Coordinates of N, CA and C in Angstrom, one line a residue:
M1 N 93.6 -26.2 266.3 CA 93.5 -27.3 265.4 C 93.2 -26.9 264.0
K2 N 92.4 -25.8 263.8 CA 92.1 -25.3 262.5 C 93.4 -24.8 261.9
N3 N 94.2 -24.1 262.7 CA 95.4 -23.5 262.1 C 96.4 -24.6 261.7
A4 N 96.5 -25.7 262.4 CA 97.4 -26.8 262.1 C 96.9 -27.4 260.8
L5 N 95.6 -27.6 260.6 CA 95.1 -28.2 259.4 C 95.3 -27.2 258.2
R6 N 95.1 -26.0 258.4 CA 95.4 -25.0 257.3 C 96.8 -25.0 256.9
I7 N 97.7 -25.0 257.9 CA 99.2 -25.1 257.6 C 99.5 -26.4 256.8
A8 N 98.9 -27.5 257.2 CA 99.2 -28.7 256.5 C 98.7 -28.7 255.1
K9 N 97.6 -28.1 254.9 CA 97.0 -27.9 253.5 C 98.0 -27.1 252.6
Y10 N 98.5 -26.0 253.2 CA 99.4 -25.1 252.5 C 100.7 -25.9 252.2
L11 N 101.2 -26.6 253.1 CA 102.5 -27.4 252.9 C 102.3 -28.4 251.8
V12 N 101.1 -29.1 251.8 CA 100.9 -30.1 250.8 C 100.8 -29.4 249.4
L13 N 100.1 -28.2 249.4 CA 100.0 -27.5 248.1 C 101.3 -27.0 247.6
I14 N 102.2 -26.5 248.5 CA 103.5 -26.1 248.1 C 104.3 -27.3 247.6
G15 N 104.2 -28.4 248.3 CA 104.9 -29.7 247.8 C 104.5 -30.1 246.4
I16 N 103.2 -30.0 246.2 CA 102.7 -30.4 244.8 C 103.2 -29.4 243.8
L17 N 103.2 -28.1 244.1 CA 103.7 -27.1 243.1 C 105.2 -27.3 242.8
I18 N 105.9 -27.6 243.9 CA 107.4 -27.9 243.6 C 107.6 -29.1 242.8
M19 N 106.8 -30.2 243.0 CA 106.9 -31.4 242.2 C 106.5 -31.1 240.7
I20 N 105.5 -30.3 240.5 CA 105.1 -29.9 239.1 C 106.2 -29.1 238.5
F21 N 106.8 -28.2 239.2 CA 107.9 -27.4 238.6 C 109.0 -28.3 238.2
I22 N 109.4 -29.2 239.1 CA 110.5 -30.1 238.8 C 110.2 -31.0 237.6
E23 N 109.0 -31.5 237.5 CA 108.6 -32.3 236.3 C 108.7 -31.5 235.0
V24 N 108.2 -30.3 235.0 CA 108.2 -29.5 233.8 C 109.7 -29.2 233.4
D25 N 110.5 -28.9 234.4 CA 111.9 -28.7 234.2 C 112.6 -29.9 233.5
I26 N 112.3 -31.1 234.0 CA 112.9 -32.3 233.5 C 112.4 -32.5 232.0
I27 N 111.1 -32.3 231.8 CA 110.5 -32.5 230.4 C 111.2 -31.5 229.5
I28 N 111.3 -30.3 229.9 CA 111.9 -29.3 229.0 C 113.4 -29.6 228.7
F29 N 114.1 -30.1 229.7 CA 115.5 -30.4 229.5 C 115.6 -31.6 228.5
S30 N 114.7 -32.6 228.7 CA 114.8 -33.8 227.8 C 114.4 -33.4 226.3
I31 N 113.6 -32.4 226.2 CA 113.2 -31.9 224.8 C 114.4 -31.2 224.2
K32 N 115.1 -30.3 225.0 CA 116.1 -29.5 224.4 C 117.5 -30.2 224.3
S33 N 117.7 -31.2 225.1 CA 119.0 -31.9 225.0 C 119.2 -32.6 223.7
K34 N 120.4 -32.6 223.3 CA 120.8 -33.4 222.0 C 121.8 -34.4 222.4
P35 N 121.7 -35.6 221.8 CA 122.7 -36.6 222.1 C 124.1 -36.3 221.6
T36 N 125.0 -36.7 222.4 CA 126.4 -36.4 221.9 C 127.1 -37.8 221.7
S37 N 128.2 -37.8 221.0 CA 128.9 -39.0 220.8 C 129.5 -39.5 222.1
S38 N 129.6 -40.8 222.2 CA 130.2 -41.4 223.4 C 131.2 -42.5 223.0
D39 N 132.0 -42.9 224.0 CA 133.0 -43.9 223.8 C 132.6 -45.3 224.0
C40 N 131.4 -45.4 224.7 CA 131.0 -46.8 225.1 C 129.5 -46.8 225.4
I41 N 129.0 -48.0 225.4 CA 127.6 -48.3 225.8 C 127.7 -49.2 227.0
I42 N 126.9 -48.8 228.1 CA 126.9 -49.6 229.3 C 125.5 -50.3 229.4
V43 N 125.4 -51.6 229.5 CA 124.2 -52.3 229.7 C 124.2 -52.9 231.1
L44 N 123.4 -52.4 231.9 CA 123.3 -52.9 233.3 C 122.3 -54.1 233.3
G45 N 122.6 -55.1 234.1 CA 121.8 -56.2 234.2 C 121.7 -56.9 235.5
C46 N 121.2 -58.1 235.6 CA 121.0 -58.8 236.8 C 122.2 -59.6 237.2
Q47 N 122.4 -60.7 236.6 CA 123.4 -61.6 237.0 C 123.8 -62.5 235.8
V48 N 125.0 -63.1 236.0 CA 125.5 -64.1 235.0 C 125.5 -65.4 235.7
K49 N 124.9 -66.4 235.1 CA 124.9 -67.8 235.7 C 125.9 -68.6 235.0
G50 N 127.0 -68.8 235.6 CA 128.1 -69.6 235.0 C 128.7 -68.7 233.9
T51 N 128.6 -69.1 232.7 CA 129.1 -68.3 231.6 C 128.0 -67.7 230.7
S52 N 126.7 -67.9 231.1 CA 125.7 -67.3 230.3 C 124.8 -66.3 231.1
P53 N 124.3 -65.3 230.5 CA 123.6 -64.3 231.2 C 122.2 -64.8 231.6
S54 N 121.6 -64.2 232.6 CA 120.3 -64.6 233.0 C 119.3 -64.1 231.9
P55 N 118.1 -64.6 231.9 CA 117.1 -64.2 230.8 C 116.9 -62.7 230.9
F56 N 116.8 -62.1 232.1 CA 116.6 -60.7 232.2 C 117.8 -59.9 231.6
L57 N 119.0 -60.3 231.9 CA 120.2 -59.6 231.4 C 120.3 -59.9 229.9
Q58 N 119.9 -61.1 229.4 CA 120.0 -61.3 228.0 C 119.0 -60.4 227.2
A59 N 117.8 -60.2 227.8 CA 116.8 -59.3 227.1 C 117.4 -57.9 227.1
R60 N 118.1 -57.4 228.1 CA 118.7 -56.1 228.1 C 119.8 -56.0 227.1
L61 N 120.6 -57.1 227.0 CA 121.7 -57.1 226.0 C 121.1 -57.1 224.6
N62 N 120.1 -57.8 224.3 CA 119.4 -57.8 223.0 C 118.9 -56.4 222.7
D63 N 118.3 -55.8 223.6 CA 117.8 -54.4 223.4 C 119.0 -53.5 223.1
G64 N 120.1 -53.6 223.8 CA 121.2 -52.8 223.6 C 121.8 -53.0 222.2
I65 N 121.9 -54.2 221.8 CA 122.4 -54.6 220.4 C 121.5 -54.0 219.4
S66 N 120.2 -54.1 219.6 CA 119.2 -53.6 218.5 C 119.3 -52.1 218.5
L67 N 119.6 -51.4 219.6 CA 119.7 -49.9 219.6 C 121.0 -49.4 219.1
Y68 N 122.0 -50.3 219.1 CA 123.4 -49.9 218.8 C 123.5 -49.1 217.4
P69 N 122.8 -49.6 216.3 CA 123.0 -48.9 215.0 C 122.4 -47.5 215.1
M70 N 121.5 -47.2 216.0 CA 120.9 -45.9 216.0 C 121.7 -44.9 216.9
T71 N 122.7 -45.3 217.5 CA 123.5 -44.4 218.4 C 124.6 -43.7 217.5
T72 N 125.2 -42.7 218.2 CA 126.3 -42.0 217.6 C 127.6 -42.6 217.9
I73 N 127.6 -43.8 218.5 CA 128.9 -44.5 218.9 C 129.3 -45.3 217.7
R74 N 130.6 -45.2 217.4 CA 131.2 -46.0 216.3 C 132.5 -46.6 216.8
N75 N 132.8 -47.7 216.1 CA 134.0 -48.5 216.4 C 134.1 -48.9 217.9
T76 N 133.0 -49.3 218.4 CA 133.0 -49.8 219.8 C 132.7 -51.3 219.8
P77 N 133.5 -52.1 220.4 CA 133.2 -53.5 220.4 C 132.0 -53.8 221.3
I78 N 131.3 -54.8 221.0 CA 130.2 -55.3 221.8 C 130.6 -56.5 222.5
F79 N 130.5 -56.5 223.8 CA 130.9 -57.6 224.7 C 129.7 -58.4 225.1
Y80 N 129.7 -59.7 225.2 CA 128.6 -60.5 225.6 C 129.0 -61.1 227.0

């Protein structure tokens, strides 16, 4: 029983160390990566009710439109 508990502790410790390593790798990648120009912006949302977007989708569209001037994308039409 003691051996099984000891093995479980080591497995949990190894899992935590792997998660920390992956998180550090993700953070370093996000710091080093530079944005590149794109051909389009995709705004994902919930649903369209009839011909108008739901409030949640409308909020996402508004955020996308406000972020649009800060992007490297140019000459891209905005669809509603």
